Amino acid sequence: MQRVLILAGDGIGPEVLAEVRRVAEWFRDQRHLPIDLREELFGISAWQRHGTLMREETWQEILASDAILFGAIGSPDYDGIPFEARKVDQLLRMRRELDLFTNLRPVRTLSALAAASSLRPEVIEGCDMMIVRELCGGIYFGAPRGIERLPDGSERAVNTTVYTTAEIARIARAAFELARLRQRRLCSVDKANVLVETGGLWRKVVQELHDTEFPDVELSHMYVDNCAMQIVRNPRQFDVLVMENLFGDIISDCAAMVAGSLGMLPSASIGPLRGDGRQHALYEPIHGSAPDIAGQGIANPLGAILSFALCLRYTLKQPQEAERLEHAVENAIANGARTADIAASGTKSMSTREMGTAVCAELARMT
Ligand code: IPM
Ligand code: MG
């Protein structure tokens, strides 16, 4: 049995995760996968019910889980919560304490959705890349950090980018291994021309690992500013990309336009294989909480549903079932299923629930 914990969280999280739950139950009941599905309140809903954004019981569930299906974090309601209670970002806490250092963000163009992108169809056609983002280091967690008051009354703010050889090597290894399962091409992204310390070490460690362990993978290095430009210029040139935490955050949002919509993109955050053979993982759509449309039932659940496909692949180790779900999503779209974010302007769009139903219907039809 794999323990799978749903933390729907804030904003559109609950509505999109409700559709993920239906899909997960379908795989549990119809494909007999060993999924022990649980759910806990997280974020604003937990605050309203229990007076804390995450209860200790929830944290224990997280520690005992094999996979977390996460919705989103963030809402204007956080402004009404005392600073002490919201000072620690609970998503970053999970990433860090579960050591979920490998963040996978696959970006594929679905030709049926080419019209939803702001890029020309011929630029994005046939694109299929995997962004591997380091998720536990860099400027997100580096010390020193803080804000100090200067004698003249103004402030001075500090954040620090820090990487060690070991941190770089383990994410690079994950990326090389993934590249071996794909087109064997890896592009390592850095800013070694200016950040000669962290960027320089990054480049050196990735190159050494290539030379000693992965000479069969074609390795290139690219500066991050150029990478941002190349992704919108010619995204087809990329197979696997690997980069530090902050660069991966920015580049993956940019790459979302290659897929047509931010609402379509899944992600997986995976920890190291532990001594007991278990591995923590968290699966979440990259779109965030979208408070402007929360509660309206119009959000696109496909990013979250495709994140569950990654859970089938990486936690349940069921690549064929993962593909089944990915094909069901593609078929639903090919049949015209559209939420508002991916509908051509002026055409009719469906609700979050109807999209979930369309995917479930495809699953049933295909099986
Ligand atoms: C992401 C998000 C997060 C990040 C936020 C919500 C903390 O933008 O997963 O890309 O910056 O990592
Ligand atoms: Mg981001």
Coordinates of C-alpha atoms and ligand atoms in Angstrom, one line a residue:
M1 CA 0.0 0.0 0.0
Q2 CA 1.2 3.5 -0.8
R3 CA -0.1 6.2 1.5
V4 CA -1.3 9.1 -0.7
L5 CA -2.3 12.3 1.2
I6 CA -4.5 15.0 -0.4
L7 CA -3.7 18.5 0.8
A8 CA -6.0 20.7 -1.3
G9 CA -4.9 23.9 0.4
D10 CA -6.1 27.4 -0.7
G11 CA -7.7 29.1 -3.6
I12 CA -8.6 26.8 -6.4
G13 CA -6.8 23.9 -4.7
P14 CA -10.0 22.3 -3.3
E15 CA -11.9 22.4 -6.5
V16 CA -9.1 21.0 -8.7
L17 CA -8.2 18.4 -6.1
A18 CA -11.8 17.2 -5.9
E19 CA -11.3 16.1 -9.5
V20 CA -8.0 14.5 -8.8
R21 CA -9.6 12.5 -6.0
R22 CA -12.2 11.1 -8.5
V23 CA -9.4 10.1 -10.8
A24 CA -7.3 8.6 -8.0
E25 CA -10.3 6.6 -6.8
W26 CA -10.9 5.4 -10.3
F27 CA -7.3 4.0 -10.5
R28 CA -7.7 2.5 -7.0
D29 CA -11.0 0.8 -7.7
Q30 CA -10.9 0.0 -11.4
R31 CA -7.2 -0.7 -11.9
H32 CA -6.8 -2.1 -8.4
L33 CA -3.7 0.0 -7.5
P34 CA -2.6 -0.1 -3.9
I35 CA -3.5 3.5 -3.0
D36 CA -4.4 4.3 0.6
L37 CA -6.1 7.7 0.0
R38 CA -6.2 10.2 2.9
E39 CA -7.0 13.9 3.1
E40 CA -6.2 16.7 5.6
L41 CA -7.1 20.3 5.8
F42 CA -4.2 22.7 5.0
G43 CA -3.9 26.4 4.8
I44 CA -6.8 28.8 5.3
S45 CA -9.4 26.0 5.7
A46 CA -7.2 24.5 8.5
W47 CA -6.9 27.9 10.1
Q48 CA -10.7 28.5 10.1
R49 CA -11.3 25.0 11.5
H50 CA -8.4 24.5 13.9
G51 CA -6.8 27.9 14.4
T52 CA -3.5 26.8 12.7
L53 CA -2.4 26.5 9.1
M54 CA -1.2 23.0 9.6
R55 CA -2.0 20.8 12.6
E56 CA 0.7 18.6 14.2
E57 CA -1.5 15.6 13.2
T58 CA -1.3 16.7 9.6
W59 CA 2.5 17.0 9.8
Q60 CA 2.6 13.4 11.2
E61 CA 0.4 12.3 8.2
I62 CA 2.8 14.1 5.9
L63 CA 5.8 12.3 7.4
A64 CA 4.0 8.9 7.1
S65 CA 3.0 9.5 3.5
D66 CA 4.6 8.2 0.3
A67 CA 3.0 10.9 -1.9
I68 CA 1.3 14.2 -1.2
L69 CA -1.2 15.5 -3.8
F70 CA -1.0 19.2 -3.2
G71 CA -3.3 21.8 -4.4
A72 CA -2.1 25.3 -3.8
I73 CA -1.1 27.8 -1.1
G74 CA -1.8 31.5 -1.0
S75 CA -4.9 33.7 -0.4
P76 CA -5.7 37.2 0.5
D77 CA -7.1 35.7 3.8
Y78 CA -3.6 35.3 5.0
D79 CA -3.5 39.0 5.7
G80 CA -6.0 38.5 8.5
I81 CA -3.8 35.9 10.3
P82 CA -1.3 36.9 13.0
F83 CA 2.2 37.1 11.5
E84 CA 3.5 34.5 14.0
A85 CA 1.1 31.9 12.7
R86 CA 2.0 32.4 9.0
K87 CA 5.6 33.3 9.3
V88 CA 6.7 29.8 8.1
D89 CA 5.6 29.0 4.5
Q90 CA 4.2 25.5 4.9
L91 CA 4.9 24.5 1.3
L92 CA 8.6 25.5 1.6
R93 CA 8.7 23.7 5.0
M94 CA 7.5 20.5 3.3
R95 CA 10.0 20.8 0.5
R96 CA 12.8 21.4 2.9
E97 CA 12.1 19.0 5.7
L98 CA 11.1 16.1 3.3
D99 CA 14.2 17.0 1.3
L100 CA 12.2 17.1 -1.9
F101 CA 15.2 18.3 -3.9
T102 CA 14.3 17.0 -7.4
N103 CA 11.5 19.1 -9.0
L104 CA 10.3 17.8 -12.3
R105 CA 8.3 20.1 -14.6
P106 CA 7.5 18.4 -17.9
V107 CA 6.4 20.8 -20.7
R108 CA 4.8 19.3 -23.8
T109 CA 2.8 21.0 -26.5
L110 CA -0.6 19.5 -27.2
S111 CA -1.3 20.5 -30.8
A112 CA -5.0 20.9 -30.0
L113 CA -4.1 23.6 -27.5
A114 CA -1.6 25.5 -29.7
A115 CA -4.2 28.3 -30.1
A116 CA -4.3 28.9 -26.4
S117 CA -0.6 29.9 -26.4
S118 CA 0.6 33.4 -27.0
L119 CA 3.4 31.9 -29.1
R120 CA 2.9 31.0 -32.8
P121 CA 1.8 27.3 -33.4
E122 CA 4.9 26.6 -35.6
V123 CA 7.2 27.7 -32.8
I124 CA 5.8 25.3 -30.2
E125 CA 4.6 22.4 -32.3
G126 CA 6.0 19.1 -31.2
C127 CA 7.9 20.5 -28.2
D128 CA 8.6 18.1 -25.3
M129 CA 11.0 19.1 -22.6
M130 CA 11.7 18.3 -19.0
I131 CA 12.7 21.1 -16.6
V132 CA 14.6 19.7 -13.6
R133 CA 14.7 22.3 -10.9
E134 CA 16.8 22.1 -7.7
L135 CA 14.2 22.7 -4.9
C136 CA 15.9 22.6 -1.5
G137 CA 18.8 25.0 -1.9
G138 CA 19.9 28.3 -3.4
I139 CA 18.5 31.7 -2.5
Y140 CA 15.2 30.2 -1.3
F141 CA 16.9 28.9 1.8
G142 CA 20.3 30.5 1.9
A143 CA 21.7 32.3 4.9
P144 CA 22.3 35.0 5.8
R145 CA 18.9 36.5 5.1
G146 CA 17.1 39.3 6.8
I147 CA 16.2 43.0 6.9
E148 CA 18.1 45.5 9.0
R149 CA 17.3 49.1 9.8
L150 CA 20.1 51.5 8.8
P151 CA 21.0 54.6 10.9
D152 CA 19.3 56.9 8.4
G153 CA 16.0 55.0 9.0
S154 CA 16.0 53.2 5.6
E155 CA 16.3 49.4 5.4
R156 CA 18.8 46.9 4.0
A157 CA 17.6 43.5 2.8
V158 CA 19.7 40.4 2.2
N159 CA 19.1 37.0 0.6
T160 CA 21.9 34.7 -0.3
T161 CA 22.5 32.1 -3.0
V162 CA 24.3 29.1 -1.6
Y163 CA 25.2 25.8 -3.3
T164 CA 27.5 23.0 -2.2
T165 CA 29.2 20.4 -4.5
A166 CA 27.0 17.7 -3.1
E167 CA 23.8 19.7 -3.6
I168 CA 24.7 20.3 -7.3
A169 CA 25.9 16.8 -7.9
R170 CA 22.7 15.1 -6.7
I171 CA 20.3 17.2 -8.8
A172 CA 22.7 16.9 -11.8
R173 CA 22.7 13.1 -11.4
A174 CA 18.9 13.1 -11.3
A175 CA 18.9 15.1 -14.5
F176 CA 21.5 13.0 -16.3
E177 CA 19.5 9.8 -15.4
L178 CA 16.3 11.3 -16.8
A179 CA 18.1 12.4 -19.9
R180 CA 19.2 8.7 -20.4
L181 CA 15.5 7.7 -20.5
R182 CA 14.7 10.4 -23.1
Q183 CA 16.8 11.9 -25.9
R184 CA 20.1 11.9 -23.9
R185 CA 20.5 15.6 -24.2
L186 CA 21.0 17.8 -21.1
C187 CA 21.2 21.5 -21.0
S188 CA 22.6 22.9 -17.7
V189 CA 21.5 26.4 -17.0
D190 CA 23.5 28.9 -14.9
K191 CA 24.7 32.5 -14.6
A192 CA 28.4 31.6 -14.4
N193 CA 29.5 34.8 -16.2
V194 CA 28.4 37.0 -13.3
L195 CA 27.7 34.7 -10.3
V196 CA 31.1 33.2 -10.8
E197 CA 31.0 31.6 -7.4
T198 CA 27.7 29.6 -7.4
G199 CA 27.4 29.6 -11.1
G200 CA 31.0 28.6 -11.6
L201 CA 30.8 25.8 -9.1
W202 CA 27.5 24.6 -10.7
R203 CA 29.1 24.4 -14.1
K204 CA 32.2 22.7 -12.9
V205 CA 30.3 20.0 -10.9
V206 CA 27.9 19.3 -13.7
Q207 CA 30.7 19.0 -16.3
E208 CA 32.8 16.7 -14.0
L209 CA 29.8 14.4 -13.4
H210 CA 29.2 14.3 -17.1
D211 CA 32.8 13.4 -17.9
T212 CA 33.1 10.7 -15.2
E213 CA 29.6 9.1 -15.1
F214 CA 27.5 10.2 -18.0
P215 CA 29.7 10.7 -21.1
D216 CA 26.9 9.1 -23.2
V217 CA 24.6 12.1 -22.5
E218 CA 25.2 15.2 -24.7
L219 CA 25.8 18.1 -22.2
S220 CA 25.5 21.8 -23.0
H221 CA 25.7 24.8 -20.8
M222 CA 23.6 27.9 -21.2
Y223 CA 23.3 31.2 -19.3
V224 CA 19.9 31.7 -17.8
D225 CA 19.1 34.9 -19.6
N226 CA 19.8 33.3 -23.0
C227 CA 17.8 30.3 -21.9
A228 CA 14.7 32.4 -21.3
M229 CA 15.1 33.8 -24.8
Q230 CA 15.7 30.4 -26.4
I231 CA 12.6 28.9 -24.8
V232 CA 10.3 31.4 -26.5
R233 CA 12.5 31.4 -29.7
N234 CA 12.9 27.7 -30.3
P235 CA 11.7 25.4 -27.5
R236 CA 12.1 22.3 -29.6
Q237 CA 15.9 22.5 -29.2
F238 CA 15.6 21.3 -25.5
D239 CA 15.3 17.8 -24.1
V240 CA 16.2 18.0 -20.4
L241 CA 17.2 21.2 -18.6
V242 CA 18.7 21.4 -15.1
M243 CA 19.0 24.5 -13.0
E244 CA 19.1 26.0 -9.6
N245 CA 16.0 26.8 -7.5
L246 CA 15.3 30.4 -8.5
F247 CA 16.1 30.0 -12.1
G248 CA 13.8 26.9 -12.3
D249 CA 11.0 28.9 -10.7
I250 CA 11.2 31.6 -13.4
I251 CA 12.1 29.5 -16.4
S252 CA 9.2 27.1 -15.7
D253 CA 6.6 29.8 -15.7
C254 CA 8.0 31.1 -19.0
A255 CA 8.0 27.6 -20.5
A256 CA 4.3 27.2 -19.5
M257 CA 3.4 29.2 -22.6
V258 CA 4.9 26.5 -24.7
A259 CA 2.2 24.1 -23.3
G260 CA -0.5 26.6 -24.0
S261 CA -1.6 27.4 -20.4
L262 CA -0.2 27.5 -16.9
G263 CA -3.3 25.5 -15.9
M264 CA -2.0 22.4 -17.8
L265 CA 1.3 22.0 -16.2
P266 CA 2.1 19.3 -13.6
S267 CA 5.0 18.9 -11.3
A268 CA 6.7 16.3 -9.1
S269 CA 9.0 17.0 -6.2
I270 CA 10.9 13.9 -5.1
G271 CA 13.2 13.2 -2.2
P272 CA 16.1 10.9 -1.9
L273 CA 15.6 7.1 -1.7
R274 CA 15.8 6.4 2.0
G275 CA 17.3 3.5 3.9
D276 CA 13.9 1.8 4.4
G277 CA 13.3 1.9 0.6
R278 CA 10.8 4.6 0.8
Q279 CA 10.8 8.0 -0.9
H280 CA 8.8 11.1 -0.2
A281 CA 7.2 12.9 -3.0
L282 CA 4.8 15.8 -3.5
Y283 CA 2.8 16.3 -6.7
E284 CA 1.3 19.7 -7.5
P285 CA 0.1 21.7 -10.4
I286 CA 2.4 24.7 -11.0
H287 CA -0.5 27.2 -11.4
G288 CA -0.8 28.3 -7.8
S289 CA -4.0 29.3 -5.9
A290 CA -5.5 31.7 -8.4
P291 CA -7.6 33.6 -5.8
D292 CA -9.2 35.7 -8.5
I293 CA -11.2 32.7 -9.8
A294 CA -11.3 30.5 -6.6
G295 CA -14.7 29.1 -5.7
Q296 CA -16.2 29.7 -9.1
G297 CA -15.8 26.1 -10.4
I298 CA -14.1 27.3 -13.6
A299 CA -10.4 26.4 -12.8
N300 CA -8.6 24.0 -15.1
P301 CA -8.1 20.7 -13.1
L302 CA -5.7 19.2 -15.8
G303 CA -2.5 20.5 -14.2
A304 CA -3.5 18.7 -11.0
I305 CA -4.8 15.6 -12.8
L306 CA -1.5 15.4 -14.8
S307 CA 0.4 15.7 -11.5
F308 CA -1.4 12.6 -10.4
A309 CA -0.1 10.9 -13.6
L310 CA 3.4 11.7 -12.3
C311 CA 2.4 10.2 -9.0
L312 CA 1.4 7.0 -10.9
R313 CA 4.8 7.0 -12.6
Y314 CA 7.2 8.0 -9.8
T315 CA 5.6 6.8 -6.6
L316 CA 3.3 4.0 -7.7
K317 CA 5.9 2.9 -10.3
Q318 CA 3.1 2.3 -12.9
P319 CA 4.3 3.9 -16.1
Q320 CA 1.6 2.3 -18.2
E321 CA -1.1 3.6 -15.9
A322 CA 0.5 7.1 -16.0
E323 CA 0.4 7.0 -19.8
R324 CA -3.2 5.8 -19.7
L325 CA -4.1 8.9 -17.7
E326 CA -2.0 11.2 -19.9
H327 CA -3.8 9.8 -23.0
A328 CA -7.2 10.2 -21.4
V329 CA -6.4 13.9 -20.9
E330 CA -5.2 14.3 -24.4
N331 CA -8.2 12.5 -25.8
A332 CA -10.6 14.6 -23.7
I333 CA -8.9 17.7 -25.1
A334 CA -8.9 16.3 -28.7
N335 CA -12.7 15.8 -28.2
G336 CA -13.1 19.4 -27.5
A337 CA -13.1 19.5 -23.6
R338 CA -12.0 23.0 -22.6
T339 CA -12.0 25.0 -19.4
A340 CA -12.1 28.8 -19.8
D341 CA -8.3 29.2 -19.7
I342 CA -7.7 27.0 -22.8
A343 CA -10.9 27.8 -24.7
A344 CA -10.6 29.8 -27.9
S345 CA -12.1 33.2 -27.3
G346 CA -15.8 33.4 -27.9
T347 CA -16.3 29.6 -27.6
K348 CA -18.1 27.8 -24.9
S349 CA -16.1 26.4 -22.0
M350 CA -16.8 23.8 -19.3
S351 CA -16.6 23.8 -15.5
T352 CA -13.8 22.2 -13.4
R353 CA -16.2 19.4 -12.6
E354 CA -17.2 18.8 -16.2
M355 CA -13.5 18.6 -17.2
G356 CA -13.0 16.0 -14.4
T357 CA -16.0 14.1 -15.7
A358 CA -14.6 14.2 -19.3
V359 CA -11.3 12.7 -18.2
C360 CA -13.0 9.9 -16.1
A361 CA -15.3 9.2 -19.1
E362 CA -12.2 8.8 -21.3
L363 CA -10.6 6.5 -18.8
A364 CA -13.6 4.3 -18.7
R365 CA -13.9 4.3 -22.5
M366 CA -10.3 3.5 -23.1
T367 CA -10.3 0.6 -20.7
Ligands
IPM1 C1 6.4 27.4 -7.7 C2 5.8 28.5 -6.9 C3 6.5 28.6 -5.5 C4 8.0 28.8 -5.7 C5 5.9 29.6 -4.5 C6 4.4 29.4 -4.4 C7 6.5 29.5 -3.2 O1 6.0 29.7 -7.6 O2 6.3 26.2 -7.2 O3 7.0 27.6 -8.7 O4 8.4 30.0 -5.8 O5 8.7 27.8 -5.7
MG2 MG 6.8 29.5 -9.5

